[in-house]
Amino acid sequence: MNTACPATPRILLRKTNLDKPLWEKLFMDIPYIVKPREDTGLYNAKVGIWLFLASEVMLFGALFSSYILLRVGAAAGTWPHGLLNVALGTINTLVLICSSVTVVMSWASLKLGNFGRYRIYQSITLLCALTFLGIKSVEYHDKFNHYEVIQTDGRIVDGHLVERTKDFDLAKKTGAVTLLGHFVEKTEAGAHEATAKHAEHSNITIPVAQIKKMENYGPWHSTYLAIYFTLTGLHALHVFAGAAVIFVIWGPLAGLWKTDPARYTNRIEISGLFWHFVDLVWIFLFPVLYLL
Amino acid sequence: MQPTTHALPHPGVLESHHEELSFWRKYIFATDHKVIGIQYGITGLSFLFFGFCLVALMRWQLAYPGASIPVIGGSLNAILGDAMMNKSPQGGYFMAAELYNAFGAMHGTIMVFLAIVPLAFAAFGNLIVPLQIGAADMAFPRINMASYQAYFMGGVIMLVSFFIPGGAAQAGWTSYSPLASIIATDGQTFWLIGMVFLITSSLLGAVNFIATIIQLRAPGMTWMRLPFFCWAQFVTAFLLLLAFPPLEAAAVMQLMDKVAHTSFFLPTGLVIAGKAAEISGGGSPLLWQHLFWFLGHPEVYVLILPAMGIVCEIIANNTRKPIWGYKSLVYSVLVIGFLSFIVWAHHMYLTGMGTKISTFFQTTTMIISVPSVIILTCLFLSLWGGSIRFNTPMLFALAFLPMFGIGGLTGLPLGFNFSDIHLHDTYYIIAHFHYIVAPGTIFGLFAGIYYWFPKVTGRTMSEHLGKIHFWGSLIFMNLVFLPMFAQGMAGLGRRMYDGGATYANSAETIGIPLDMIHRNVSISHAAWALGLAQIPFIFNFFWSLKHGKKVTSDNHWGSTTLEWQTPTPPPHGNFLKPPVVYRGPYEYSVPGHAQDFTPQNQP
Amino acid sequence: MSDSHDIHHVHQAVRRYLIVFGALLVGTLLTVWASYVHFIHFHIGGAEINTNVVVALFIASVKAFLVAGYFMHLISERKMIYGILTATGFFFVGLMFLTIWAMHDYPMLTIK
Ligand code: HEM
Ligand SMILES: [Cu+2]
């Protein structure tokens, strides 16, 4: 043990010893990539993903808080109910739950060394993800096709777009639009919803000259729709990202299973944790946006 | 074990196997934490300079409202267009109100999100933390690269926004709605998209730092042997991790307000320029403020904690004695981190909150000042009885203490709602937080640069120029910001295009003494002089890279922490042998030891 | 890589996953059903409690607990993860409740 003097001259190590390709060298040097660290009992990516999920909790948490505030702060009777299709929402909830199960099952298959079964489970996961996004886009499409027209005589027509005449132009006041819907009896939203369920729906054609304002049910239509589109849009992005990651591990990166099965299995665990979180967010979104 | 020297067994052999990485892989798409640290450092310093230039121009308008800008007025007009510059009747151009607002908003944004956080947290964190904990690199090198790239993209978007029609965002760095949402130009949209990139970058960085500190500490590096700088970075990372997402949510909602015409932050019955706005309404402007300040307050600790960490390292090193109250420092920083999440509404006393909630936030605000005072006290007491080495890093570290003290103490009146009612949105606020971030954090950063320069480059910076830089900065910083307290207490508001000149006509009725307004002139002169005082630093920095004195030891300052027990500059992978830690971080002048410092990895 | 002990554990886990799966399906149908029932509203203090909201959120929380606990293995996770999540939970609750509180605590004599 010799205590070196701080003034010992030495050669400066300018060139670094990179005799191996960068990646290989990095993974050699950084410990606990596969094996858990003794004192924490965790491997690096496990810590990483949970930290990331913690930040996601705050992200969706802030949006949920905003939802509550906007809803509680809305003038009495203006918060719409029953705008969304509960059946589609329920199906989508079930689809996501199924995908969560196939994710854990695929992970269990890898633990048992059964790569083939893993692949089958994860392809079901990916199909579920696509189904979910497909149904979601049908719902979005439906909302963008759903119009509220305020006529010059003050009456309101609410319904889905059937067709617009060729010369339809709001600015020039030419043409006409046909909606499959009904006249809303009262302009107040509370009554609106109650009547919407029971009203007779028929084709109603309105000449543009009679239209005071025509707006579809996009995010601009009301605070409820704004938060609906923002929350579900952000959630759908997460579904997409999660599915993309699962697909990349499933396909292009599958070679790792041969060289380092433990690490490959960990990747499934990590991507799975993200996937379950996305499912978990939906478990709250569904009742809050569709049912309450 | 030889803590300070690392003779390579066969340097020639290593050289011959050496496979040079391409320039791109090594410097642009780098994954080595040290290169990424340097990338952050260079980009951050450039933004610091740019942010200063914006305010230097604003100070002209404040000192001489409506007077044409000398020398560069014409070029500004050529670059930014007629809409941004007004033609002066005497010839020349002066800045338009829109430009002043844009510069003000972008000064704040750039300084906070593109200069100080990237420098204090990302640059120093990347360079020093893995070395100090004895790790080979960050836990996730590729995520590290991604977070720099996201930061860079965010910066580019912010810069581009200056040149779009209508210019950059104009609603202040706080971007309060409805103002931010209803300005018709696209600057705010760019700002929001840029912020989403910057937030993403910070989140990835935070995940990486926390995982690295939890997982990659060298054997023997227990939590209570962690250098204080690492503790500060650890807490900072948690602040970023958990406080930024709500702002991200808010940014997404404001973006929806801008591009999808929603009304998250726009109330029912909003009237713009005398006309009812065509919006669905029903939103809440206060919601934006809550979400903004939920980040905003932790953010100020993000700005200051890393600087405290740097200062602590340097004080221990240059007093040659252990830090007084290491444990108190650690617990204080943890308490600060925890409490900083529940004080945010002290920025919102004037939004009309009730007495109960305001009492709650006043109380937490007063409590959080206690750990800050403990930290400052520990650092002051650490000086007691030391044989202090007054080198440049130490001078900056020492100046940090009273400057941060002024900033902190002047914050107390802002924490009580009765006094804040008078001081809110005046120049007093500007003075208060600049004492924290400018002579506070920036001095911490300068200290860090002078201190670690020899480790990163193998050369030292000139002490002479360093001292000139120090004294110039110290004097002019105070000449800039001290008078602002007086201006603010006299009632001069911030964010004013003419610096309050319109008040001058009605000074009696409003009650602002004229000389308070005239003080704008001397402040501006001091601000420009402050800029000039940075020339020795800039010169020193570049000159020393090539011509600085070569260091003669890996451990230039005779330090105990692990970053000095590596080759200089540290190679890829950092340590030649995996280090093992045997002792606490600040074992200076341990009785019975031959040297006055005992490195952490010395058995 | 997995010995017989491990394999036994995995088989056990799979059984648990399937039970949880069943519970989640039931929970989903229960939520939908509950939303069509009109529960009596309670009054606590001056405030009216919308029981439907309470029921829906309760079922959602149970489902969330199942997903987090069993699919994400949180019931047998390491201390470090619990620590991180506890802090997160605390700050999330702080954000939500302090904001709501602040927005509903008006000064006296304010015209809403
Ligand atoms: C060192 C030289 C600096 C000078 C001379 C300076 C000067 C100023 C001045 C005069 C204002 C007020 C503008 C107005 O209200 O119209 C201002 C605002 C501000 N500054 Fe600085 N500053 C400096 C550095 C910094 C740094 C390092 C930060 C880092 C956080 C910073 C953050 C801010 C912020 C957040 C605002 C408020 C912007 C807004 O109104 O939205 N400044 N600065
Ligand atoms: Cu604050």
PDB file of N, CA, C and O in Angstrom, chain B residues 178-206:
ATOM      1  N   PRO B 178     -55.440  32.994 -20.116  1.00  0.00           N
ATOM      2  CA  PRO B 178     -55.740  32.995 -21.546  1.00  0.00           C
ATOM      3  C   PRO B 178     -54.725  33.744 -22.407  1.00  0.00           C
ATOM      4  O   PRO B 178     -54.681  33.478 -23.606  1.00  0.00           O
ATOM      5  N   LEU B 179     -53.913  34.641 -21.831  1.00  0.00           N
ATOM      6  CA  LEU B 179     -53.018  35.447 -22.660  1.00  0.00           C
ATOM      7  C   LEU B 179     -52.258  34.581 -23.660  1.00  0.00           C
ATOM      8  O   LEU B 179     -52.258  34.828 -24.864  1.00  0.00           O
ATOM      9  N   ALA B 180     -51.617  33.527 -23.153  1.00  0.00           N
ATOM     10  CA  ALA B 180     -50.771  32.713 -24.024  1.00  0.00           C
ATOM     11  C   ALA B 180     -51.586  32.078 -25.139  1.00  0.00           C
ATOM     12  O   ALA B 180     -51.093  31.888 -26.250  1.00  0.00           O
ATOM     13  N   SER B 181     -52.840  31.755 -24.850  1.00  0.00           N
ATOM     14  CA  SER B 181     -53.622  31.020 -25.844  1.00  0.00           C
ATOM     15  C   SER B 181     -54.217  31.933 -26.905  1.00  0.00           C
ATOM     16  O   SER B 181     -54.546  31.469 -27.986  1.00  0.00           O
ATOM     17  N   ILE B 182     -54.378  33.199 -26.590  1.00  0.00           N
ATOM     18  CA  ILE B 182     -55.145  34.022 -27.529  1.00  0.00           C
ATOM     19  C   ILE B 182     -54.276  34.923 -28.389  1.00  0.00           C
ATOM     20  O   ILE B 182     -54.784  35.530 -29.324  1.00  0.00           O
ATOM     21  N   ILE B 183     -52.965  35.014 -28.107  1.00  0.00           N
ATOM     22  CA  ILE B 183     -52.108  35.766 -29.019  1.00  0.00           C
ATOM     23  C   ILE B 183     -52.136  35.037 -30.349  1.00  0.00           C
ATOM     24  O   ILE B 183     -51.916  33.824 -30.404  1.00  0.00           O
ATOM     25  N   ALA B 184     -52.424  35.781 -31.411  1.00  0.00           N
ATOM     26  CA  ALA B 184     -52.793  35.100 -32.651  1.00  0.00           C
ATOM     27  C   ALA B 184     -51.609  34.408 -33.341  1.00  0.00           C
ATOM     28  O   ALA B 184     -51.808  33.541 -34.174  1.00  0.00           O
ATOM     29  N   THR B 185     -50.370  34.758 -32.998  1.00  0.00           N
ATOM     30  CA  THR B 185     -49.253  34.196 -33.750  1.00  0.00           C
ATOM     31  C   THR B 185     -48.900  32.795 -33.250  1.00  0.00           C
ATOM     32  O   THR B 185     -49.434  32.320 -32.261  1.00  0.00           O
ATOM     33  N   ASP B 186     -47.970  32.151 -33.980  1.00  0.00           N
ATOM     34  CA  ASP B 186     -47.658  30.750 -33.690  1.00  0.00           C
ATOM     35  C   ASP B 186     -46.516  30.568 -32.689  1.00  0.00           C
ATOM     36  O   ASP B 186     -46.104  29.452 -32.420  1.00  0.00           O
ATOM     37  N   GLY B 187     -45.975  31.664 -32.162  1.00  0.00           N
ATOM     38  CA  GLY B 187     -44.835  31.540 -31.251  1.00  0.00           C
ATOM     39  C   GLY B 187     -45.134  30.601 -30.095  1.00  0.00           C
ATOM     40  O   GLY B 187     -44.326  29.748 -29.749  1.00  0.00           O
ATOM     41  N   GLN B 188     -46.327  30.744 -29.520  1.00  0.00           N
ATOM     42  CA  GLN B 188     -46.666  29.918 -28.365  1.00  0.00           C
ATOM     43  C   GLN B 188     -46.737  28.442 -28.746  1.00  0.00           C
ATOM     44  O   GLN B 188     -46.322  27.572 -27.981  1.00  0.00           O
ATOM     45  N   THR B 189     -47.226  28.157 -29.941  1.00  0.00           N
ATOM     46  CA  THR B 189     -47.290  26.764 -30.390  1.00  0.00           C
ATOM     47  C   THR B 189     -45.890  26.171 -30.451  1.00  0.00           C
ATOM     48  O   THR B 189     -45.639  25.052 -29.983  1.00  0.00           O
ATOM     49  N   PHE B 190     -44.962  26.923 -31.020  1.00  0.00           N
ATOM     50  CA  PHE B 190     -43.576  26.454 -31.064  1.00  0.00           C
ATOM     51  C   PHE B 190     -43.040  26.235 -29.651  1.00  0.00           C
ATOM     52  O   PHE B 190     -42.369  25.268 -29.355  1.00  0.00           O
ATOM     53  N   TRP B 191     -43.341  27.213 -28.797  1.00  0.00           N
ATOM     54  CA  TRP B 191     -42.870  27.120 -27.406  1.00  0.00           C
ATOM     55  C   TRP B 191     -43.345  25.820 -26.778  1.00  0.00           C
ATOM     56  O   TRP B 191     -42.582  25.098 -26.148  1.00  0.00           O
ATOM     57  N   LEU B 192     -44.631  25.506 -26.982  1.00  0.00           N
ATOM     58  CA  LEU B 192     -45.196  24.314 -26.353  1.00  0.00           C
ATOM     59  C   LEU B 192     -44.564  23.049 -26.922  1.00  0.00           C
ATOM     60  O   LEU B 192     -44.210  22.125 -26.175  1.00  0.00           O
ATOM     61  N   ILE B 193     -44.394  23.008 -28.237  1.00  0.00           N
ATOM     62  CA  ILE B 193     -43.788  21.807 -28.824  1.00  0.00           C
ATOM     63  C   ILE B 193     -42.344  21.682 -28.348  1.00  0.00           C
ATOM     64  O   ILE B 193     -41.877  20.605 -27.972  1.00  0.00           O
ATOM     65  N   GLY B 194     -41.647  22.816 -28.311  1.00  0.00           N
ATOM     66  CA  GLY B 194     -40.276  22.793 -27.784  1.00  0.00           C
ATOM     67  C   GLY B 194     -40.252  22.290 -26.348  1.00  0.00           C
ATOM     68  O   GLY B 194     -39.411  21.455 -25.979  1.00  0.00           O
ATOM     69  N   MET B 195     -41.203  22.753 -25.546  1.00  0.00           N
ATOM     70  CA  MET B 195     -41.244  22.314 -24.150  1.00  0.00           C
ATOM     71  C   MET B 195     -41.476  20.819 -24.040  1.00  0.00           C
ATOM     72  O   MET B 195     -40.898  20.146 -23.186  1.00  0.00           O
ATOM     73  N   VAL B 196     -42.317  20.270 -24.902  1.00  0.00           N
ATOM     74  CA  VAL B 196     -42.559  18.825 -24.832  1.00  0.00           C
ATOM     75  C   VAL B 196     -41.234  18.077 -25.062  1.00  0.00           C
ATOM     76  O   VAL B 196     -40.920  17.110 -24.363  1.00  0.00           O
ATOM     77  N   PHE B 197     -40.435  18.561 -26.005  1.00  0.00           N
ATOM     78  CA  PHE B 197     -39.123  17.935 -26.219  1.00  0.00           C
ATOM     79  C   PHE B 197     -38.243  18.080 -24.982  1.00  0.00           C
ATOM     80  O   PHE B 197     -37.594  17.138 -24.544  1.00  0.00           O
ATOM     81  N   LEU B 198     -38.207  19.287 -24.424  1.00  0.00           N
ATOM     82  CA  LEU B 198     -37.330  19.522 -23.275  1.00  0.00           C
ATOM     83  C   LEU B 198     -37.770  18.688 -22.085  1.00  0.00           C
ATOM     84  O   LEU B 198     -36.950  18.156 -21.336  1.00  0.00           O
ATOM     85  N   ILE B 199     -39.085  18.562 -21.900  1.00  0.00           N
ATOM     86  CA  ILE B 199     -39.583  17.773 -20.781  1.00  0.00           C
ATOM     87  C   ILE B 199     -39.217  16.307 -20.989  1.00  0.00           C
ATOM     88  O   ILE B 199     -38.751  15.636 -20.067  1.00  0.00           O
ATOM     89  N   THR B 200     -39.406  15.827 -22.205  1.00  0.00           N
ATOM     90  CA  THR B 200     -39.023  14.445 -22.493  1.00  0.00           C
ATOM     91  C   THR B 200     -37.554  14.224 -22.171  1.00  0.00           C
ATOM     92  O   THR B 200     -37.186  13.231 -21.536  1.00  0.00           O
ATOM     93  N   SER B 201     -36.735  15.169 -22.592  1.00  0.00           N
ATOM     94  CA  SER B 201     -35.307  15.049 -22.323  1.00  0.00           C
ATOM     95  C   SER B 201     -35.031  14.962 -20.827  1.00  0.00           C
ATOM     96  O   SER B 201     -34.287  14.095 -20.357  1.00  0.00           O
ATOM     97  N   SER B 202     -35.655  15.847 -20.065  1.00  0.00           N
ATOM     98  CA  SER B 202     -35.415  15.850 -18.625  1.00  0.00           C
ATOM     99  C   SER B 202     -35.906  14.564 -17.984  1.00  0.00           C
ATOM    100  O   SER B 202     -35.271  14.034 -17.078  1.00  0.00           O
ATOM    101  N   LEU B 203     -37.049  14.049 -18.449  1.00  0.00           N
ATOM    102  CA  LEU B 203     -37.573  12.828 -17.855  1.00  0.00           C
ATOM    103  C   LEU B 203     -36.628  11.666 -18.102  1.00  0.00           C
ATOM    104  O   LEU B 203     -36.315  10.888 -17.188  1.00  0.00           O
ATOM    105  N   LEU B 204     -36.158  11.541 -19.349  1.00  0.00           N
ATOM    106  CA  LEU B 204     -35.233  10.443 -19.643  1.00  0.00           C
ATOM    107  C   LEU B 204     -33.971  10.591 -18.804  1.00  0.00           C
ATOM    108  O   LEU B 204     -33.452   9.625 -18.246  1.00  0.00           O
ATOM    109  N   GLY B 205     -33.480  11.837 -18.713  1.00  0.00           N
ATOM    110  CA  GLY B 205     -32.285  12.073 -17.912  1.00  0.00           C
ATOM    111  C   GLY B 205     -32.516  11.702 -16.457  1.00  0.00           C
ATOM    112  O   GLY B 205     -31.670  11.064 -15.822  1.00  0.00           O
ATOM    113  N   ALA B 206     -33.671  12.087 -15.929  1.00  0.00           N
ATOM    114  CA  ALA B 206     -33.938  11.823 -14.517  1.00  0.00           C
ATOM    115  C   ALA B 206     -33.980  10.324 -14.245  1.00  0.00           C
ATOM    116  O   ALA B 206     -33.374   9.833 -13.282  1.00  0.00           O
TER     117      ALA B 206
END
